[in-house]
């Protein structure tokens, strides 16, 4: 299974991020899954790719041209595709995970959430709610339902997972 993971090219300042992203990468590689991600060798992105590769997994980086020009691309990845990056990452993915990240991560997972809610995508969309990182987004989705602008049916397929065990349960069905 191709698992698309959205996350930052920085490391952040929470000491829980690095071990959690390495654990996720180890799990992806050790379970025969492939990683699709943004392609950077920096920060959490680089740590995730390294973990998958160290677990003998396959990694596909879909990287914007400005990363390549700045030489941020990961040397161990098999494929770099700059054209239509977001669409390509969705096209390649069988499941989608948003690790804690910044506005770019939010933008990318929001597109997946929208496609899932409209029925254009039938893959799990998982927000890795590490230490409550996505609690406010979870509350906002509930607020949308409360205000009649969304529904539980439209949000089927959007999951909040507290840890890797929950992520594995969702992906493995």
PDB file of N, CA and C in Angstrom, residues 70-139:
ATOM      1  N   UNK A  70      17.227  24.299  -4.193  1.00  0.00           N
ATOM      2  CA  UNK A  70      17.929  24.573  -2.941  1.00  0.00           C
ATOM      3  C   UNK A  70      18.656  23.338  -2.405  1.00  0.00           C
ATOM      4  N   UNK A  71      18.599  22.236  -3.158  1.00  0.00           N
ATOM      5  CA  UNK A  71      19.265  20.977  -2.812  1.00  0.00           C
ATOM      6  C   UNK A  71      18.769  20.401  -1.491  1.00  0.00           C
ATOM      7  N   UNK A  72      17.462  20.496  -1.260  1.00  0.00           N
ATOM      8  CA  UNK A  72      16.851  19.909  -0.080  1.00  0.00           C
ATOM      9  C   UNK A  72      16.340  18.493  -0.343  1.00  0.00           C
ATOM     10  N   UNK A  73      16.392  18.034  -1.614  1.00  0.00           N
ATOM     11  CA  UNK A  73      15.819  16.725  -1.921  1.00  0.00           C
ATOM     12  C   UNK A  73      16.601  15.610  -1.259  1.00  0.00           C
ATOM     13  N   UNK A  74      15.904  14.554  -0.923  1.00  0.00           N
ATOM     14  CA  UNK A  74      16.501  13.388  -0.263  1.00  0.00           C
ATOM     15  C   UNK A  74      17.181  12.532  -1.315  1.00  0.00           C
ATOM     16  N   UNK A  75      18.432  12.151  -1.064  1.00  0.00           N
ATOM     17  CA  UNK A  75      19.198  11.387  -2.045  1.00  0.00           C
ATOM     18  C   UNK A  75      18.730   9.953  -2.189  1.00  0.00           C
ATOM     19  N   UNK A  76      18.062   9.386  -1.180  1.00  0.00           N
ATOM     20  CA  UNK A  76      17.687   7.983  -1.221  1.00  0.00           C
ATOM     21  C   UNK A  76      16.361   7.694  -1.883  1.00  0.00           C
ATOM     22  N   UNK A  77      15.658   8.721  -2.370  1.00  0.00           N
ATOM     23  CA  UNK A  77      14.348   8.477  -2.949  1.00  0.00           C
ATOM     24  C   UNK A  77      14.455   8.086  -4.408  1.00  0.00           C
ATOM     25  N   UNK A  78      13.468   7.346  -4.857  1.00  0.00           N
ATOM     26  CA  UNK A  78      13.489   6.782  -6.198  1.00  0.00           C
ATOM     27  C   UNK A  78      12.909   7.684  -7.262  1.00  0.00           C
ATOM     28  N   UNK A  79      12.071   8.615  -6.894  1.00  0.00           N
ATOM     29  CA  UNK A  79      11.344   9.361  -7.906  1.00  0.00           C
ATOM     30  C   UNK A  79      11.082  10.772  -7.415  1.00  0.00           C
ATOM     31  N   UNK A  80      11.358  11.745  -8.226  1.00  0.00           N
ATOM     32  CA  UNK A  80      11.005  13.128  -7.930  1.00  0.00           C
ATOM     33  C   UNK A  80      10.118  13.636  -9.052  1.00  0.00           C
ATOM     34  N   UNK A  81       8.932  14.059  -8.729  1.00  0.00           N
ATOM     35  CA  UNK A  81       8.000  14.571  -9.720  1.00  0.00           C
ATOM     36  C   UNK A  81       7.518  15.932  -9.263  1.00  0.00           C
ATOM     37  N   UNK A  82       7.845  16.966 -10.011  1.00  0.00           N
ATOM     38  CA  UNK A  82       7.519  18.322  -9.585  1.00  0.00           C
ATOM     39  C   UNK A  82       6.189  18.805 -10.141  1.00  0.00           C
ATOM     40  N   UNK A  83       5.745  18.222 -11.238  1.00  0.00           N
ATOM     41  CA  UNK A  83       4.518  18.703 -11.874  1.00  0.00           C
ATOM     42  C   UNK A  83       3.292  18.269 -11.084  1.00  0.00           C
ATOM     43  N   UNK A  84       2.474  19.242 -10.785  1.00  0.00           N
ATOM     44  CA  UNK A  84       1.224  18.956 -10.081  1.00  0.00           C
ATOM     45  C   UNK A  84       1.461  18.123  -8.825  1.00  0.00           C
ATOM     46  N   UNK A  85       2.315  18.636  -7.951  1.00  0.00           N
ATOM     47  CA  UNK A  85       2.747  17.903  -6.753  1.00  0.00           C
ATOM     48  C   UNK A  85       1.585  17.383  -5.901  1.00  0.00           C
ATOM     49  N   UNK A  86       0.660  18.240  -5.550  1.00  0.00           N
ATOM     50  CA  UNK A  86      -0.435  17.797  -4.685  1.00  0.00           C
ATOM     51  C   UNK A  86      -1.287  16.727  -5.362  1.00  0.00           C
ATOM     52  N   UNK A  87      -1.619  16.952  -6.622  1.00  0.00           N
ATOM     53  CA  UNK A  87      -2.435  15.970  -7.347  1.00  0.00           C
ATOM     54  C   UNK A  87      -1.693  14.648  -7.465  1.00  0.00           C
ATOM     55  N   UNK A  88      -0.398  14.711  -7.689  1.00  0.00           N
ATOM     56  CA  UNK A  88       0.397  13.486  -7.830  1.00  0.00           C
ATOM     57  C   UNK A  88       0.448  12.726  -6.507  1.00  0.00           C
ATOM     58  N   UNK A  89       0.601  13.434  -5.405  1.00  0.00           N
ATOM     59  CA  UNK A  89       0.658  12.764  -4.104  1.00  0.00           C
ATOM     60  C   UNK A  89      -0.682  12.086  -3.788  1.00  0.00           C
ATOM     61  N   UNK A  90      -1.779  12.712  -4.187  1.00  0.00           N
ATOM     62  CA  UNK A  90      -3.093  12.093  -3.986  1.00  0.00           C
ATOM     63  C   UNK A  90      -3.247  10.907  -4.928  1.00  0.00           C
ATOM     64  N   UNK A  91      -2.856  11.085  -6.166  1.00  0.00           N
ATOM     65  CA  UNK A  91      -2.960  10.004  -7.155  1.00  0.00           C
ATOM     66  C   UNK A  91      -2.190   8.761  -6.710  1.00  0.00           C
ATOM     67  N   UNK A  92      -1.020   8.951  -6.122  1.00  0.00           N
ATOM     68  CA  UNK A  92      -0.180   7.829  -5.719  1.00  0.00           C
ATOM     69  C   UNK A  92      -0.622   7.168  -4.419  1.00  0.00           C
ATOM     70  N   UNK A  93      -1.399   7.863  -3.604  1.00  0.00           N
ATOM     71  CA  UNK A  93      -1.722   7.370  -2.266  1.00  0.00           C
ATOM     72  C   UNK A  93      -2.906   6.425  -2.204  1.00  0.00           C
ATOM     73  N   UNK A  94      -2.782   5.430  -1.318  1.00  0.00           N
ATOM     74  CA  UNK A  94      -3.888   4.533  -0.984  1.00  0.00           C
ATOM     75  C   UNK A  94      -4.445   4.849   0.397  1.00  0.00           C
ATOM     76  N   UNK A  95      -3.678   5.570   1.193  1.00  0.00           N
ATOM     77  CA  UNK A  95      -4.065   6.048   2.512  1.00  0.00           C
ATOM     78  C   UNK A  95      -3.282   7.335   2.748  1.00  0.00           C
ATOM     79  N   UNK A  96      -3.823   8.225   3.567  1.00  0.00           N
ATOM     80  CA  UNK A  96      -3.230   9.546   3.765  1.00  0.00           C
ATOM     81  C   UNK A  96      -3.118   9.844   5.249  1.00  0.00           C
ATOM     82  N   UNK A  97      -1.948  10.327   5.655  1.00  0.00           N
ATOM     83  CA  UNK A  97      -1.696  10.673   7.048  1.00  0.00           C
ATOM     84  C   UNK A  97      -1.137  12.091   7.109  1.00  0.00           C
ATOM     85  N   UNK A  98      -1.700  12.896   7.991  1.00  0.00           N
ATOM     86  CA  UNK A  98      -1.117  14.203   8.293  1.00  0.00           C
ATOM     87  C   UNK A  98      -0.439  14.086   9.648  1.00  0.00           C
ATOM     88  N   UNK A  99       0.884  14.086   9.644  1.00  0.00           N
ATOM     89  CA  UNK A  99       1.663  14.180  10.872  1.00  0.00           C
ATOM     90  C   UNK A  99       1.589  15.647  11.301  1.00  0.00           C
ATOM     91  N   UNK A 100       1.833  15.977  12.564  1.00  0.00           N
ATOM     92  CA  UNK A 100       1.868  17.390  12.924  1.00  0.00           C
ATOM     93  C   UNK A 100       2.780  18.176  11.979  1.00  0.00           C
ATOM     94  N   UNK A 101       2.259  19.271  11.489  1.00  0.00           N
ATOM     95  CA  UNK A 101       3.001  20.090  10.532  1.00  0.00           C
ATOM     96  C   UNK A 101       2.471  21.510  10.538  1.00  0.00           C
ATOM     97  N   UNK A 102       2.914  22.270   9.568  1.00  0.00           N
ATOM     98  CA  UNK A 102       2.538  23.674   9.468  1.00  0.00           C
ATOM     99  C   UNK A 102       1.442  23.916   8.445  1.00  0.00           C
ATOM    100  N   UNK A 103       1.422  25.112   7.890  1.00  0.00           N
ATOM    101  CA  UNK A 103       0.354  25.490   6.976  1.00  0.00           C
ATOM    102  C   UNK A 103       0.364  24.673   5.693  1.00  0.00           C
ATOM    103  N   UNK A 104       1.542  24.284   5.218  1.00  0.00           N
ATOM    104  CA  UNK A 104       1.601  23.441   4.026  1.00  0.00           C
ATOM    105  C   UNK A 104       0.960  22.084   4.269  1.00  0.00           C
ATOM    106  N   UNK A 105       1.249  21.498   5.421  1.00  0.00           N
ATOM    107  CA  UNK A 105       0.636  20.225   5.800  1.00  0.00           C
ATOM    108  C   UNK A 105      -0.878  20.384   5.879  1.00  0.00           C
ATOM    109  N   UNK A 106      -1.329  21.460   6.500  1.00  0.00           N
ATOM    110  CA  UNK A 106      -2.754  21.715   6.636  1.00  0.00           C
ATOM    111  C   UNK A 106      -3.418  21.871   5.272  1.00  0.00           C
ATOM    112  N   UNK A 107      -2.775  22.608   4.381  1.00  0.00           N
ATOM    113  CA  UNK A 107      -3.338  22.795   3.038  1.00  0.00           C
ATOM    114  C   UNK A 107      -3.482  21.456   2.315  1.00  0.00           C
ATOM    115  N   UNK A 108      -2.435  20.643   2.384  1.00  0.00           N
ATOM    116  CA  UNK A 108      -2.452  19.381   1.650  1.00  0.00           C
ATOM    117  C   UNK A 108      -3.475  18.404   2.219  1.00  0.00           C
ATOM    118  N   UNK A 109      -3.555  18.278   3.535  1.00  0.00           N
ATOM    119  CA  UNK A 109      -4.520  17.340   4.114  1.00  0.00           C
ATOM    120  C   UNK A 109      -5.937  17.870   3.963  1.00  0.00           C
ATOM    121  N   UNK A 110      -6.128  19.185   3.935  1.00  0.00           N
ATOM    122  CA  UNK A 110      -7.463  19.750   3.721  1.00  0.00           C
ATOM    123  C   UNK A 110      -7.988  19.362   2.339  1.00  0.00           C
ATOM    124  N   UNK A 111      -7.115  19.326   1.360  1.00  0.00           N
ATOM    125  CA  UNK A 111      -7.537  18.909   0.024  1.00  0.00           C
ATOM    126  C   UNK A 111      -7.988  17.451   0.030  1.00  0.00           C
ATOM    127  N   UNK A 112      -7.256  16.606   0.750  1.00  0.00           N
ATOM    128  CA  UNK A 112      -7.642  15.199   0.870  1.00  0.00           C
ATOM    129  C   UNK A 112      -8.961  15.085   1.630  1.00  0.00           C
ATOM    130  N   UNK A 113      -9.108  15.819   2.723  1.00  0.00           N
ATOM    131  CA  UNK A 113     -10.345  15.782   3.510  1.00  0.00           C
ATOM    132  C   UNK A 113     -11.540  16.180   2.647  1.00  0.00           C
ATOM    133  N   UNK A 114     -11.364  17.193   1.832  1.00  0.00           N
ATOM    134  CA  UNK A 114     -12.436  17.648   0.950  1.00  0.00           C
ATOM    135  C   UNK A 114     -12.803  16.570  -0.068  1.00  0.00           C
ATOM    136  N   UNK A 115     -11.795  15.947  -0.663  1.00  0.00           N
ATOM    137  CA  UNK A 115     -12.051  14.882  -1.651  1.00  0.00           C
ATOM    138  C   UNK A 115     -12.765  13.699  -1.010  1.00  0.00           C
ATOM    139  N   UNK A 116     -12.376  13.357   0.221  1.00  0.00           N
ATOM    140  CA  UNK A 116     -13.042  12.268   0.947  1.00  0.00           C
ATOM    141  C   UNK A 116     -14.490  12.651   1.233  1.00  0.00           C
ATOM    142  N   UNK A 117     -14.717  13.871   1.713  1.00  0.00           N
ATOM    143  CA  UNK A 117     -16.075  14.267   2.092  1.00  0.00           C
ATOM    144  C   UNK A 117     -16.996  14.389   0.883  1.00  0.00           C
ATOM    145  N   UNK A 118     -16.448  14.691  -0.273  1.00  0.00           N
ATOM    146  CA  UNK A 118     -17.253  14.785  -1.499  1.00  0.00           C
ATOM    147  C   UNK A 118     -17.435  13.433  -2.186  1.00  0.00           C
ATOM    148  N   UNK A 119     -16.771  12.408  -1.650  1.00  0.00           N
ATOM    149  CA  UNK A 119     -16.888  11.078  -2.244  1.00  0.00           C
ATOM    150  C   UNK A 119     -16.007  10.878  -3.464  1.00  0.00           C
ATOM    151  N   UNK A 120     -15.059  11.790  -3.690  1.00  0.00           N
ATOM    152  CA  UNK A 120     -14.152  11.666  -4.829  1.00  0.00           C
ATOM    153  C   UNK A 120     -12.946  10.798  -4.516  1.00  0.00           C
ATOM    154  N   UNK A 121     -12.773  10.467  -3.255  1.00  0.00           N
ATOM    155  CA  UNK A 121     -11.641   9.673  -2.805  1.00  0.00           C
ATOM    156  C   UNK A 121     -12.148   8.731  -1.717  1.00  0.00           C
ATOM    157  N   UNK A 122     -11.842   7.452  -1.874  1.00  0.00           N
ATOM    158  CA  UNK A 122     -12.325   6.474  -0.886  1.00  0.00           C
ATOM    159  C   UNK A 122     -11.165   5.831  -0.151  1.00  0.00           C
ATOM    160  N   UNK A 123     -10.249   6.651   0.298  1.00  0.00           N
ATOM    161  CA  UNK A 123      -9.094   6.190   1.059  1.00  0.00           C
ATOM    162  C   UNK A 123      -9.152   6.824   2.439  1.00  0.00           C
ATOM    163  N   UNK A 124      -8.614   6.157   3.450  1.00  0.00           N
ATOM    164  CA  UNK A 124      -8.627   6.777   4.778  1.00  0.00           C
ATOM    165  C   UNK A 124      -7.764   8.034   4.824  1.00  0.00           C
ATOM    166  N   UNK A 125      -8.294   9.043   5.476  1.00  0.00           N
ATOM    167  CA  UNK A 125      -7.601  10.312   5.707  1.00  0.00           C
ATOM    168  C   UNK A 125      -7.398  10.411   7.212  1.00  0.00           C
ATOM    169  N   UNK A 126      -6.154  10.275   7.660  1.00  0.00           N
ATOM    170  CA  UNK A 126      -5.849  10.159   9.083  1.00  0.00           C
ATOM    171  C   UNK A 126      -5.045  11.368   9.542  1.00  0.00           C
ATOM    172  N   UNK A 127      -5.536  12.021  10.569  1.00  0.00           N
ATOM    173  CA  UNK A 127      -4.776  13.088  11.195  1.00  0.00           C
ATOM    174  C   UNK A 127      -4.129  12.498  12.432  1.00  0.00           C
ATOM    175  N   UNK A 128      -2.802  12.472  12.440  1.00  0.00           N
ATOM    176  CA  UNK A 128      -2.049  11.905  13.557  1.00  0.00           C
ATOM    177  C   UNK A 128      -2.093  12.924  14.679  1.00  0.00           C
ATOM    178  N   UNK A 129      -2.986  12.707  15.616  1.00  0.00           N
ATOM    179  CA  UNK A 129      -3.267  13.666  16.682  1.00  0.00           C
ATOM    180  C   UNK A 129      -2.307  13.469  17.855  1.00  0.00           C
ATOM    181  N   UNK A 130      -1.034  13.459  17.562  1.00  0.00           N
ATOM    182  CA  UNK A 130       0.021  13.256  18.546  1.00  0.00           C
ATOM    183  C   UNK A 130      -0.071  14.320  19.635  1.00  0.00           C
ATOM    184  N   UNK A 131      -0.253  13.863  20.862  1.00  0.00           N
ATOM    185  CA  UNK A 131      -0.358  14.763  22.022  1.00  0.00           C
ATOM    186  C   UNK A 131      -1.395  15.870  21.821  1.00  0.00           C
ATOM    187  N   UNK A 132      -2.486  15.542  21.096  1.00  0.00           N
ATOM    188  CA  UNK A 132      -3.576  16.495  20.899  1.00  0.00           C
ATOM    189  C   UNK A 132      -3.312  17.558  19.854  1.00  0.00           C
ATOM    190  N   UNK A 133      -2.323  17.353  18.985  1.00  0.00           N
ATOM    191  CA  UNK A 133      -1.937  18.374  18.010  1.00  0.00           C
ATOM    192  C   UNK A 133      -3.121  18.859  17.172  1.00  0.00           C
ATOM    193  N   UNK A 134      -3.990  17.946  16.759  1.00  0.00           N
ATOM    194  CA  UNK A 134      -5.101  18.311  15.880  1.00  0.00           C
ATOM    195  C   UNK A 134      -6.433  18.438  16.621  1.00  0.00           C
ATOM    196  N   UNK A 135      -6.421  18.607  17.941  1.00  0.00           N
ATOM    197  CA  UNK A 135      -7.673  18.740  18.699  1.00  0.00           C
ATOM    198  C   UNK A 135      -8.531  19.899  18.208  1.00  0.00           C
ATOM    199  N   UNK A 136      -7.910  21.031  17.895  1.00  0.00           N
ATOM    200  CA  UNK A 136      -8.682  22.186  17.449  1.00  0.00           C
ATOM    201  C   UNK A 136      -9.329  21.939  16.088  1.00  0.00           C
ATOM    202  N   UNK A 137      -8.633  21.239  15.207  1.00  0.00           N
ATOM    203  CA  UNK A 137      -9.212  20.900  13.909  1.00  0.00           C
ATOM    204  C   UNK A 137     -10.374  19.920  14.089  1.00  0.00           C
ATOM    205  N   UNK A 138     -10.209  18.986  14.990  1.00  0.00           N
ATOM    206  CA  UNK A 138     -11.282  18.036  15.295  1.00  0.00           C
ATOM    207  C   UNK A 138     -12.514  18.787  15.804  1.00  0.00           C
ATOM    208  N   UNK A 139     -12.288  19.756  16.679  1.00  0.00           N
ATOM    209  CA  UNK A 139     -13.395  20.572  17.199  1.00  0.00           C
ATOM    210  C   UNK A 139     -14.048  21.377  16.076  1.00  0.00           C
TER     211      UNK A 139
END
